[in-house]
């Protein structure tokens, strides 16, 4: 199931992000000093979370575009096949292909 795979990948990505965030905050805590430390730590957390969300959104958008490209290519190949069948006059297959082509063209 594709949806389950996406959820699993998202969960894995989130776990890796959380681990990296912990490591970044540990490094920050070891080096940061002064009265502004807490506010800078909060700012670092916000910025890293925003970066993660942006990365995740870009990855999902890229995957969606890839899926749409596959569907578009399939529609193109189907249309070419239907046109070839329609032009061949193969025992009525051409008329059925024209009927199917008109019906399926609305799907894309």
PDB file of N, CA and C in Angstrom:
ATOM      1  N   UNK A   1       0.848  -1.182   0.000  1.00  0.00           N
ATOM      2  CA  UNK A   1       0.000   0.000   0.000  1.00  0.00           C
ATOM      3  C   UNK A   1       0.890   1.241   0.000  1.00  0.00           C
ATOM      4  N   UNK A   2       0.705   2.092  -0.983  1.00  0.00           N
ATOM      5  CA  UNK A   2       1.548   3.276  -1.151  1.00  0.00           C
ATOM      6  C   UNK A   2       1.394   4.251   0.012  1.00  0.00           C
ATOM      7  N   UNK A   3       0.180   4.400   0.514  1.00  0.00           N
ATOM      8  CA  UNK A   3      -0.051   5.336   1.620  1.00  0.00           C
ATOM      9  C   UNK A   3       0.703   4.899   2.862  1.00  0.00           C
ATOM     10  N   UNK A   4       0.727   3.603   3.128  1.00  0.00           N
ATOM     11  CA  UNK A   4       1.459   3.089   4.293  1.00  0.00           C
ATOM     12  C   UNK A   4       2.956   3.325   4.128  1.00  0.00           C
ATOM     13  N   UNK A   5       3.441   3.167   2.911  1.00  0.00           N
ATOM     14  CA  UNK A   5       4.861   3.396   2.653  1.00  0.00           C
ATOM     15  C   UNK A   5       5.223   4.868   2.867  1.00  0.00           C
ATOM     16  N   UNK A   6       4.357   5.763   2.414  1.00  0.00           N
ATOM     17  CA  UNK A   6       4.607   7.196   2.596  1.00  0.00           C
ATOM     18  C   UNK A   6       4.632   7.543   4.079  1.00  0.00           C
ATOM     19  N   UNK A   7       3.674   6.995   4.842  1.00  0.00           N
ATOM     20  CA  UNK A   7       3.647   7.256   6.285  1.00  0.00           C
ATOM     21  C   UNK A   7       4.905   6.721   6.962  1.00  0.00           C
ATOM     22  N   UNK A   8       5.365   5.545   6.544  1.00  0.00           N
ATOM     23  CA  UNK A   8       6.580   4.968   7.122  1.00  0.00           C
ATOM     24  C   UNK A   8       7.797   5.826   6.789  1.00  0.00           C
ATOM     25  N   UNK A   9       7.870   6.300   5.545  1.00  0.00           N
ATOM     26  CA  UNK A   9       8.996   7.149   5.153  1.00  0.00           C
ATOM     27  C   UNK A   9       8.960   8.478   5.906  1.00  0.00           C
ATOM     28  N   UNK A  10       7.767   9.016   6.085  1.00  0.00           N
ATOM     29  CA  UNK A  10       7.645  10.271   6.823  1.00  0.00           C
ATOM     30  C   UNK A  10       8.063  10.077   8.281  1.00  0.00           C
ATOM     31  N   UNK A  11       7.663   8.957   8.876  1.00  0.00           N
ATOM     32  CA  UNK A  11       8.041   8.673  10.262  1.00  0.00           C
ATOM     33  C   UNK A  11       9.551   8.514  10.385  1.00  0.00           C
ATOM     34  N   UNK A  12      10.165   7.841   9.430  1.00  0.00           N
ATOM     35  CA  UNK A  12      11.620   7.668   9.438  1.00  0.00           C
ATOM     36  C   UNK A  12      12.322   9.014   9.280  1.00  0.00           C
ATOM     37  N   UNK A  13      11.833   9.827   8.375  1.00  0.00           N
ATOM     38  CA  UNK A  13      12.404  11.153   8.161  1.00  0.00           C
ATOM     39  C   UNK A  13      12.301  11.987   9.434  1.00  0.00           C
ATOM     40  N   UNK A  14      11.156  11.903  10.099  1.00  0.00           N
ATOM     41  CA  UNK A  14      10.961  12.662  11.339  1.00  0.00           C
ATOM     42  C   UNK A  14      11.904  12.174  12.431  1.00  0.00           C
ATOM     43  N   UNK A  15      12.095  10.857  12.535  1.00  0.00           N
ATOM     44  CA  UNK A  15      13.038  10.325  13.537  1.00  0.00           C
ATOM     45  C   UNK A  15      14.455  10.832  13.284  1.00  0.00           C
ATOM     46  N   UNK A  16      14.873  10.825  12.029  1.00  0.00           N
ATOM     47  CA  UNK A  16      16.217  11.324  11.696  1.00  0.00           C
ATOM     48  C   UNK A  16      16.340  12.807  12.015  1.00  0.00           C
ATOM     49  N   UNK A  17      15.295  13.560  11.723  1.00  0.00           N
ATOM     50  CA  UNK A  17      15.314  14.985  12.029  1.00  0.00           C
ATOM     51  C   UNK A  17      15.427  15.207  13.539  1.00  0.00           C
ATOM     52  N   UNK A  18      14.635  14.475  14.311  1.00  0.00           N
ATOM     53  CA  UNK A  18      14.667  14.635  15.766  1.00  0.00           C
ATOM     54  C   UNK A  18      16.042  14.291  16.331  1.00  0.00           C
ATOM     55  N   UNK A  19      16.676  13.253  15.794  1.00  0.00           N
ATOM     56  CA  UNK A  19      18.027  12.892  16.245  1.00  0.00           C
ATOM     57  C   UNK A  19      19.019  14.005  15.900  1.00  0.00           C
ATOM     58  N   UNK A  20      18.928  14.513  14.680  1.00  0.00           N
ATOM     59  CA  UNK A  20      19.824  15.600  14.272  1.00  0.00           C
ATOM     60  C   UNK A  20      19.574  16.847  15.106  1.00  0.00           C
ATOM     61  N   UNK A  21      18.308  17.122  15.421  1.00  0.00           N
ATOM     62  CA  UNK A  21      17.970  18.277  16.256  1.00  0.00           C
ATOM     63  C   UNK A  21      18.561  18.119  17.653  1.00  0.00           C
ATOM     64  N   UNK A  22      18.451  16.927  18.225  1.00  0.00           N
ATOM     65  CA  UNK A  22      19.043  16.674  19.544  1.00  0.00           C
ATOM     66  C   UNK A  22      20.551  16.918  19.523  1.00  0.00           C
ATOM     67  N   UNK A  23      21.222  16.431  18.476  1.00  0.00           N
ATOM     68  CA  UNK A  23      22.666  16.617  18.360  1.00  0.00           C
ATOM     69  C   UNK A  23      23.024  18.090  18.190  1.00  0.00           C
ATOM     70  N   UNK A  24      22.242  18.812  17.400  1.00  0.00           N
ATOM     71  CA  UNK A  24      22.501  20.239  17.201  1.00  0.00           C
ATOM     72  C   UNK A  24      22.308  21.008  18.502  1.00  0.00           C
ATOM     73  N   UNK A  25      21.258  20.670  19.244  1.00  0.00           N
ATOM     74  CA  UNK A  25      21.008  21.355  20.512  1.00  0.00           C
ATOM     75  C   UNK A  25      22.067  21.000  21.555  1.00  0.00           C
ATOM     76  N   UNK A  26      22.545  19.773  21.529  1.00  0.00           N
ATOM     77  CA  UNK A  26      23.615  19.382  22.451  1.00  0.00           C
ATOM     78  C   UNK A  26      24.880  20.188  22.150  1.00  0.00           C
ATOM     79  N   UNK A  27      25.192  20.343  20.868  1.00  0.00           N
ATOM     80  CA  UNK A  27      26.363  21.143  20.490  1.00  0.00           C
ATOM     81  C   UNK A  27      26.154  22.597  20.876  1.00  0.00           C
ATOM     82  N   UNK A  28      24.957  23.115  20.668  1.00  0.00           N
ATOM     83  CA  UNK A  28      24.648  24.482  21.050  1.00  0.00           C
ATOM     84  C   UNK A  28      24.814  24.661  22.556  1.00  0.00           C
ATOM     85  N   UNK A  29      24.253  23.725  23.333  1.00  0.00           N
ATOM     86  CA  UNK A  29      24.331  23.821  24.793  1.00  0.00           C
ATOM     87  C   UNK A  29      25.765  23.794  25.300  1.00  0.00           C
ATOM     88  N   UNK A  30      26.643  23.065  24.591  1.00  0.00           N
ATOM     89  CA  UNK A  30      28.049  22.991  25.008  1.00  0.00           C
ATOM     90  C   UNK A  30      28.808  24.284  24.733  1.00  0.00           C
ATOM     91  N   UNK A  31      28.364  25.045  23.771  1.00  0.00           N
ATOM     92  CA  UNK A  31      29.128  26.228  23.365  1.00  0.00           C
ATOM     93  C   UNK A  31      28.453  27.553  23.707  1.00  0.00           C
ATOM     94  N   UNK A  32      27.152  27.551  23.873  1.00  0.00           N
ATOM     95  CA  UNK A  32      26.434  28.808  24.119  1.00  0.00           C
ATOM     96  C   UNK A  32      26.595  29.247  25.570  1.00  0.00           C
ATOM     97  N   UNK A  33      26.641  30.547  25.733  1.00  0.00           N
ATOM     98  CA  UNK A  33      26.763  31.101  27.085  1.00  0.00           C
ATOM     99  C   UNK A  33      26.068  32.451  27.113  1.00  0.00           C
ATOM    100  N   UNK A  34      25.810  32.927  28.297  1.00  0.00           N
ATOM    101  CA  UNK A  34      25.261  34.274  28.438  1.00  0.00           C
ATOM    102  C   UNK A  34      23.764  34.284  28.618  1.00  0.00           C
ATOM    103  N   UNK A  35      23.286  35.493  28.790  1.00  0.00           N
ATOM    104  CA  UNK A  35      21.871  35.687  29.122  1.00  0.00           C
ATOM    105  C   UNK A  35      20.947  35.452  27.924  1.00  0.00           C
ATOM    106  N   UNK A  36      21.457  35.522  26.717  1.00  0.00           N
ATOM    107  CA  UNK A  36      20.644  35.350  25.516  1.00  0.00           C
ATOM    108  C   UNK A  36      20.551  33.882  25.083  1.00  0.00           C
ATOM    109  N   UNK A  37      21.162  33.005  25.831  1.00  0.00           N
ATOM    110  CA  UNK A  37      21.241  31.602  25.446  1.00  0.00           C
ATOM    111  C   UNK A  37      19.868  30.986  25.202  1.00  0.00           C
ATOM    112  N   UNK A  38      18.930  31.181  26.116  1.00  0.00           N
ATOM    113  CA  UNK A  38      17.603  30.565  26.006  1.00  0.00           C
ATOM    114  C   UNK A  38      16.861  31.067  24.774  1.00  0.00           C
ATOM    115  N   UNK A  39      16.897  32.370  24.535  1.00  0.00           N
ATOM    116  CA  UNK A  39      16.174  32.897  23.375  1.00  0.00           C
ATOM    117  C   UNK A  39      16.806  32.422  22.066  1.00  0.00           C
ATOM    118  N   UNK A  40      18.140  32.326  22.047  1.00  0.00           N
ATOM    119  CA  UNK A  40      18.815  31.841  20.835  1.00  0.00           C
ATOM    120  C   UNK A  40      18.543  30.351  20.626  1.00  0.00           C
ATOM    121  N   UNK A  41      18.416  29.617  21.725  1.00  0.00           N
ATOM    122  CA  UNK A  41      18.113  28.180  21.613  1.00  0.00           C
ATOM    123  C   UNK A  41      16.713  27.996  21.019  1.00  0.00           C
ATOM    124  N   UNK A  42      15.760  28.781  21.482  1.00  0.00           N
ATOM    125  CA  UNK A  42      14.397  28.717  20.939  1.00  0.00           C
ATOM    126  C   UNK A  42      14.389  29.078  19.456  1.00  0.00           C
ATOM    127  N   UNK A  43      15.144  30.117  19.110  1.00  0.00           N
ATOM    128  CA  UNK A  43      15.224  30.543  17.711  1.00  0.00           C
ATOM    129  C   UNK A  43      15.833  29.432  16.857  1.00  0.00           C
ATOM    130  N   UNK A  44      16.874  28.785  17.357  1.00  0.00           N
ATOM    131  CA  UNK A  44      17.499  27.679  16.634  1.00  0.00           C
ATOM    132  C   UNK A  44      16.495  26.551  16.414  1.00  0.00           C
ATOM    133  N   UNK A  45      15.744  26.201  17.447  1.00  0.00           N
ATOM    134  CA  UNK A  45      14.721  25.144  17.326  1.00  0.00           C
ATOM    135  C   UNK A  45      13.681  25.503  16.270  1.00  0.00           C
ATOM    136  N   UNK A  46      13.200  26.734  16.302  1.00  0.00           N
ATOM    137  CA  UNK A  46      12.195  27.179  15.329  1.00  0.00           C
ATOM    138  C   UNK A  46      12.735  27.118  13.906  1.00  0.00           C
ATOM    139  N   UNK A  47      13.943  27.646  13.729  1.00  0.00           N
ATOM    140  CA  UNK A  47      14.516  27.675  12.378  1.00  0.00           C
ATOM    141  C   UNK A  47      14.770  26.274  11.846  1.00  0.00           C
ATOM    142  N   UNK A  48      15.271  25.382  12.690  1.00  0.00           N
ATOM    143  CA  UNK A  48      15.515  24.017  12.238  1.00  0.00           C
ATOM    144  C   UNK A  48      14.202  23.290  11.940  1.00  0.00           C
ATOM    145  N   UNK A  49      13.188  23.535  12.731  1.00  0.00           N
ATOM    146  CA  UNK A  49      11.878  22.937  12.463  1.00  0.00           C
ATOM    147  C   UNK A  49      11.293  23.470  11.157  1.00  0.00           C
ATOM    148  N   UNK A  50      11.430  24.763  10.923  1.00  0.00           N
ATOM    149  CA  UNK A  50      10.947  25.353   9.673  1.00  0.00           C
ATOM    150  C   UNK A  50      11.690  24.766   8.473  1.00  0.00           C
ATOM    151  N   UNK A  51      13.004  24.615   8.613  1.00  0.00           N
ATOM    152  CA  UNK A  51      13.807  24.026   7.536  1.00  0.00           C
ATOM    153  C   UNK A  51      13.359  22.598   7.249  1.00  0.00           C
ATOM    154  N   UNK A  52      13.100  21.839   8.306  1.00  0.00           N
ATOM    155  CA  UNK A  52      12.649  20.459   8.145  1.00  0.00           C
ATOM    156  C   UNK A  52      11.305  20.415   7.431  1.00  0.00           C
ATOM    157  N   UNK A  53      10.369  21.241   7.852  1.00  0.00           N
ATOM    158  CA  UNK A  53       9.049  21.259   7.211  1.00  0.00           C
ATOM    159  C   UNK A  53       9.163  21.641   5.738  1.00  0.00           C
ATOM    160  N   UNK A  54      10.008  22.620   5.437  1.00  0.00           N
ATOM    161  CA  UNK A  54      10.218  23.015   4.046  1.00  0.00           C
ATOM    162  C   UNK A  54      10.808  21.889   3.228  1.00  0.00           C
ATOM    163  N   UNK A  55      11.797  21.189   3.794  1.00  0.00           N
ATOM    164  CA  UNK A  55      12.418  20.050   3.111  1.00  0.00           C
ATOM    165  C   UNK A  55      11.381  18.961   2.858  1.00  0.00           C
ATOM    166  N   UNK A  56      10.611  18.636   3.890  1.00  0.00           N
ATOM    167  CA  UNK A  56       9.600  17.587   3.777  1.00  0.00           C
ATOM    168  C   UNK A  56       8.559  17.961   2.717  1.00  0.00           C
ATOM    169  N   UNK A  57       8.111  19.191   2.736  1.00  0.00           N
ATOM    170  CA  UNK A  57       7.122  19.635   1.755  1.00  0.00           C
ATOM    171  C   UNK A  57       7.662  19.571   0.330  1.00  0.00           C
ATOM    172  N   UNK A  58       8.940  19.963   0.151  1.00  0.00           N
ATOM    173  CA  UNK A  58       9.555  19.876  -1.183  1.00  0.00           C
ATOM    174  C   UNK A  58       9.643  18.426  -1.651  1.00  0.00           C
ATOM    175  N   UNK A  59      10.009  17.511  -0.750  1.00  0.00           N
ATOM    176  CA  UNK A  59      10.120  16.100  -1.124  1.00  0.00           C
ATOM    177  C   UNK A  59       8.761  15.533  -1.529  1.00  0.00           C
ATOM    178  N   UNK A  60       7.713  15.872  -0.777  1.00  0.00           N
ATOM    179  CA  UNK A  60       6.389  15.388  -1.134  1.00  0.00           C
ATOM    180  C   UNK A  60       5.921  15.995  -2.451  1.00  0.00           C
ATOM    181  N   UNK A  61       6.228  17.251  -2.676  1.00  0.00           N
ATOM    182  CA  UNK A  61       5.851  17.892  -3.935  1.00  0.00           C
ATOM    183  C   UNK A  61       6.588  17.250  -5.109  1.00  0.00           C
ATOM    184  N   UNK A  62       7.883  16.977  -4.939  1.00  0.00           N
ATOM    185  CA  UNK A  62       8.647  16.309  -5.990  1.00  0.00           C
ATOM    186  C   UNK A  62       8.074  14.932  -6.290  1.00  0.00           C
ATOM    187  N   UNK A  63       7.673  14.194  -5.258  1.00  0.00           N
ATOM    188  CA  UNK A  63       7.075  12.875  -5.460  1.00  0.00           C
ATOM    189  C   UNK A  63       5.742  12.988  -6.189  1.00  0.00           C
ATOM    190  N   UNK A  64       4.947  13.985  -5.823  1.00  0.00           N
ATOM    191  CA  UNK A  64       3.661  14.181  -6.489  1.00  0.00           C
ATOM    192  C   UNK A  64       3.850  14.524  -7.957  1.00  0.00           C
ATOM    193  N   UNK A  65       4.829  15.373  -8.244  1.00  0.00           N
ATOM    194  CA  UNK A  65       5.120  15.732  -9.633  1.00  0.00           C
ATOM    195  C   UNK A  65       5.568  14.507 -10.424  1.00  0.00           C
ATOM    196  N   UNK A  66       6.408  13.675  -9.806  1.00  0.00           N
ATOM    197  CA  UNK A  66       6.854  12.459 -10.478  1.00  0.00           C
ATOM    198  C   UNK A  66       5.672  11.540 -10.789  1.00  0.00           C
ATOM    199  N   UNK A  67       4.748  11.405  -9.858  1.00  0.00           N
ATOM    200  CA  UNK A  67       3.552  10.581 -10.087  1.00  0.00           C
ATOM    201  C   UNK A  67       2.705  11.159 -11.218  1.00  0.00           C
ATOM    202  N   UNK A  68       2.522  12.468 -11.209  1.00  0.00           N
ATOM    203  CA  UNK A  68       1.733  13.101 -12.262  1.00  0.00           C
ATOM    204  C   UNK A  68       2.393  12.919 -13.628  1.00  0.00           C
ATOM    205  N   UNK A  69       3.711  12.977 -13.668  1.00  0.00           N
ATOM    206  CA  UNK A  69       4.424  12.762 -14.935  1.00  0.00           C
ATOM    207  C   UNK A  69       4.213  11.342 -15.445  1.00  0.00           C
ATOM    208  N   UNK A  70       4.232  10.366 -14.542  1.00  0.00           N
ATOM    209  CA  UNK A  70       3.988   8.974 -14.937  1.00  0.00           C
ATOM    210  C   UNK A  70       2.570   8.828 -15.476  1.00  0.00           C
ATOM    211  N   UNK A  71       1.601   9.421 -14.787  1.00  0.00           N
ATOM    212  CA  UNK A  71       0.218   9.355 -15.258  1.00  0.00           C
ATOM    213  C   UNK A  71       0.053  10.041 -16.609  1.00  0.00           C
ATOM    214  N   UNK A  72       0.698  11.179 -16.772  1.00  0.00           N
ATOM    215  CA  UNK A  72       0.607  11.913 -18.029  1.00  0.00           C
ATOM    216  C   UNK A  72       1.229  11.101 -19.173  1.00  0.00           C
ATOM    217  N   UNK A  73       2.360  10.465 -18.900  1.00  0.00           N
ATOM    218  CA  UNK A  73       3.002   9.644 -19.922  1.00  0.00           C
ATOM    219  C   UNK A  73       2.113   8.452 -20.279  1.00  0.00           C
ATOM    220  N   UNK A  74       1.486   7.844 -19.265  1.00  0.00           N
ATOM    221  CA  UNK A  74       0.576   6.733 -19.523  1.00  0.00           C
ATOM    222  C   UNK A  74      -0.612   7.163 -20.365  1.00  0.00           C
ATOM    223  N   UNK A  75      -1.150   8.341 -20.079  1.00  0.00           N
ATOM    224  CA  UNK A  75      -2.274   8.862 -20.863  1.00  0.00           C
ATOM    225  C   UNK A  75      -1.851   9.104 -22.307  1.00  0.00           C
ATOM    226  N   UNK A  76      -0.655   9.613 -22.490  1.00  0.00           N
ATOM    227  CA  UNK A  76      -0.146   9.866 -23.839  1.00  0.00           C
ATOM    228  C   UNK A  76       0.014   8.552 -24.601  1.00  0.00           C
ATOM    229  N   UNK A  77       0.612   7.557 -23.928  1.00  0.00           N
ATOM    230  CA  UNK A  77       0.805   6.259 -24.575  1.00  0.00           C
ATOM    231  C   UNK A  77      -0.537   5.609 -24.894  1.00  0.00           C
ATOM    232  N   UNK A  78      -1.517   5.736 -24.000  1.00  0.00           N
ATOM    233  CA  UNK A  78      -2.845   5.177 -24.235  1.00  0.00           C
ATOM    234  C   UNK A  78      -3.483   5.843 -25.445  1.00  0.00           C
ATOM    235  N   UNK A  79      -3.371   7.165 -25.517  1.00  0.00           N
ATOM    236  CA  UNK A  79      -3.951   7.888 -26.645  1.00  0.00           C
ATOM    237  C   UNK A  79      -3.306   7.462 -27.959  1.00  0.00           C
ATOM    238  N   UNK A  80      -1.993   7.279 -27.950  1.00  0.00           N
ATOM    239  CA  UNK A  80      -1.296   6.840 -29.159  1.00  0.00           C
ATOM    240  C   UNK A  80      -1.733   5.433 -29.561  1.00  0.00           C
ATOM    241  N   UNK A  81      -1.898   4.557 -28.581  1.00  0.00           N
ATOM    242  CA  UNK A  81      -2.344   3.194 -28.860  1.00  0.00           C
ATOM    243  C   UNK A  81      -3.764   3.194 -29.405  1.00  0.00           C
ATOM    244  N   UNK A  82      -4.632   3.967 -28.787  1.00  0.00           N
ATOM    245  CA  UNK A  82      -6.014   4.041 -29.276  1.00  0.00           C
ATOM    246  C   UNK A  82      -6.073   4.614 -30.687  1.00  0.00           C
ATOM    247  N   UNK A  83      -5.239   5.603 -30.958  1.00  0.00           N
ATOM    248  CA  UNK A  83      -5.210   6.179 -32.304  1.00  0.00           C
ATOM    249  C   UNK A  83      -4.727   5.146 -33.317  1.00  0.00           C
ATOM    250  N   UNK A  84      -3.739   4.340 -32.937  1.00  0.00           N
ATOM    251  CA  UNK A  84      -3.231   3.309 -33.836  1.00  0.00           C
ATOM    252  C   UNK A  84      -4.288   2.247 -34.085  1.00  0.00           C
ATOM    253  N   UNK A  85      -5.001   1.862 -33.046  1.00  0.00           N
ATOM    254  CA  UNK A  85      -6.073   0.869 -33.203  1.00  0.00           C
ATOM    255  C   UNK A  85      -7.181   1.433 -34.078  1.00  0.00           C
ATOM    256  N   UNK A  86      -7.556   2.683 -33.832  1.00  0.00           N
ATOM    257  CA  UNK A  86      -8.633   3.312 -34.593  1.00  0.00           C
ATOM    258  C   UNK A  86      -8.281   3.407 -36.070  1.00  0.00           C
ATOM    259  N   UNK A  87      -7.039   3.688 -36.377  1.00  0.00           N
ATOM    260  CA  UNK A  87      -6.641   3.846 -37.774  1.00  0.00           C
ATOM    261  C   UNK A  87      -6.425   2.511 -38.471  1.00  0.00           C
ATOM    262  N   UNK A  88      -6.302   1.429 -37.709  1.00  0.00           N
ATOM    263  CA  UNK A  88      -6.041   0.123 -38.323  1.00  0.00           C
ATOM    264  C   UNK A  88      -7.304  -0.511 -38.886  1.00  0.00           C
ATOM    265  N   UNK A  89      -8.482  -0.096 -38.401  1.00  0.00           N
ATOM    266  CA  UNK A  89      -9.732  -0.680 -38.872  1.00  0.00           C
ATOM    267  C   UNK A  89      -9.838  -2.156 -38.535  1.00  0.00           C
ATOM    268  N   UNK A  90      -9.346  -2.564 -37.411  1.00  0.00           N
ATOM    269  CA  UNK A  90      -9.248  -3.970 -37.004  1.00  0.00           C
ATOM    270  C   UNK A  90     -10.583  -4.509 -36.496  1.00  0.00           C
ATOM    271  N   UNK A  91     -11.461  -4.982 -37.399  1.00  0.00           N
ATOM    272  CA  UNK A  91     -12.715  -5.653 -37.045  1.00  0.00           C
ATOM    273  C   UNK A  91     -13.535  -4.898 -36.006  1.00  0.00           C
ATOM    274  N   UNK A  92     -13.719  -3.637 -36.194  1.00  0.00           N
ATOM    275  CA  UNK A  92     -14.536  -2.867 -35.264  1.00  0.00           C
ATOM    276  C   UNK A  92     -13.773  -2.363 -34.056  1.00  0.00           C
ATOM    277  N   UNK A  93     -12.522  -2.781 -33.894  1.00  0.00           N
ATOM    278  CA  UNK A  93     -11.743  -2.328 -32.744  1.00  0.00           C
ATOM    279  C   UNK A  93     -11.513  -0.828 -32.818  1.00  0.00           C
ATOM    280  N   UNK A  94     -11.422  -0.306 -34.029  1.00  0.00           N
ATOM    281  CA  UNK A  94     -11.206   1.120 -34.192  1.00  0.00           C
ATOM    282  C   UNK A  94     -12.348   1.935 -33.626  1.00  0.00           C
ATOM    283  N   UNK A  95     -13.586   1.498 -33.865  1.00  0.00           N
ATOM    284  CA  UNK A  95     -14.735   2.218 -33.327  1.00  0.00           C
ATOM    285  C   UNK A  95     -14.765   2.145 -31.807  1.00  0.00           C
ATOM    286  N   UNK A  96     -14.450   0.976 -31.243  1.00  0.00           N
ATOM    287  CA  UNK A  96     -14.402   0.845 -29.783  1.00  0.00           C
ATOM    288  C   UNK A  96     -13.277   1.714 -29.217  1.00  0.00           C
ATOM    289  N   UNK A  97     -12.143   1.750 -29.908  1.00  0.00           N
ATOM    290  CA  UNK A  97     -11.019   2.558 -29.444  1.00  0.00           C
ATOM    291  C   UNK A  97     -11.387   4.033 -29.445  1.00  0.00           C
ATOM    292  N   UNK A  98     -12.111   4.468 -30.489  1.00  0.00           N
ATOM    293  CA  UNK A  98     -12.521   5.865 -30.520  1.00  0.00           C
ATOM    294  C   UNK A  98     -13.466   6.157 -29.361  1.00  0.00           C
ATOM    295  N   UNK A  99     -14.374   5.233 -29.109  1.00  0.00           N
ATOM    296  CA  UNK A  99     -15.308   5.416 -27.995  1.00  0.00           C
ATOM    297  C   UNK A  99     -14.550   5.468 -26.677  1.00  0.00           C
ATOM    298  N   UNK A 100     -13.635   4.526 -26.465  1.00  0.00           N
ATOM    299  CA  UNK A 100     -12.855   4.501 -25.222  1.00  0.00           C
ATOM    300  C   UNK A 100     -11.977   5.735 -25.105  1.00  0.00           C
ATOM    301  N   UNK A 101     -11.359   6.112 -26.227  1.00  0.00           N
ATOM    302  CA  UNK A 101     -10.473   7.270 -26.213  1.00  0.00           C
ATOM    303  C   UNK A 101     -11.189   8.525 -25.793  1.00  0.00           C
ATOM    304  N   UNK A 102     -12.391   8.722 -26.312  1.00  0.00           N
ATOM    305  CA  UNK A 102     -13.161   9.889 -25.918  1.00  0.00           C
ATOM    306  C   UNK A 102     -13.554   9.847 -24.455  1.00  0.00           C
ATOM    307  N   UNK A 103     -13.875   8.659 -23.984  1.00  0.00           N
ATOM    308  CA  UNK A 103     -14.278   8.506 -22.576  1.00  0.00           C
ATOM    309  C   UNK A 103     -13.092   8.755 -21.653  1.00  0.00           C
ATOM    310  N   UNK A 104     -11.963   8.117 -21.939  1.00  0.00           N
ATOM    311  CA  UNK A 104     -10.811   8.210 -21.042  1.00  0.00           C
ATOM    312  C   UNK A 104     -10.090   9.541 -21.154  1.00  0.00           C
ATOM    313  N   UNK A 105     -10.227  10.223 -22.262  1.00  0.00           N
ATOM    314  CA  UNK A 105      -9.553  11.507 -22.408  1.00  0.00           C
ATOM    315  C   UNK A 105     -10.037  12.493 -21.343  1.00  0.00           C
ATOM    316  N   UNK A 106     -11.286  12.329 -20.908  1.00  0.00           N
ATOM    317  CA  UNK A 106     -11.812  13.217 -19.880  1.00  0.00           C
ATOM    318  C   UNK A 106     -11.158  12.982 -18.532  1.00  0.00           C
ATOM    319  N   UNK A 107     -10.573  11.799 -18.330  1.00  0.00           N
ATOM    320  CA  UNK A 107      -9.957  11.468 -17.046  1.00  0.00           C
ATOM    321  C   UNK A 107      -8.632  12.190 -16.831  1.00  0.00           C
ATOM    322  N   UNK A 108      -8.047  12.725 -17.906  1.00  0.00           N
ATOM    323  CA  UNK A 108      -6.709  13.300 -17.773  1.00  0.00           C
ATOM    324  C   UNK A 108      -6.671  14.750 -18.118  1.00  0.00           C
TER     325      UNK A 108
END
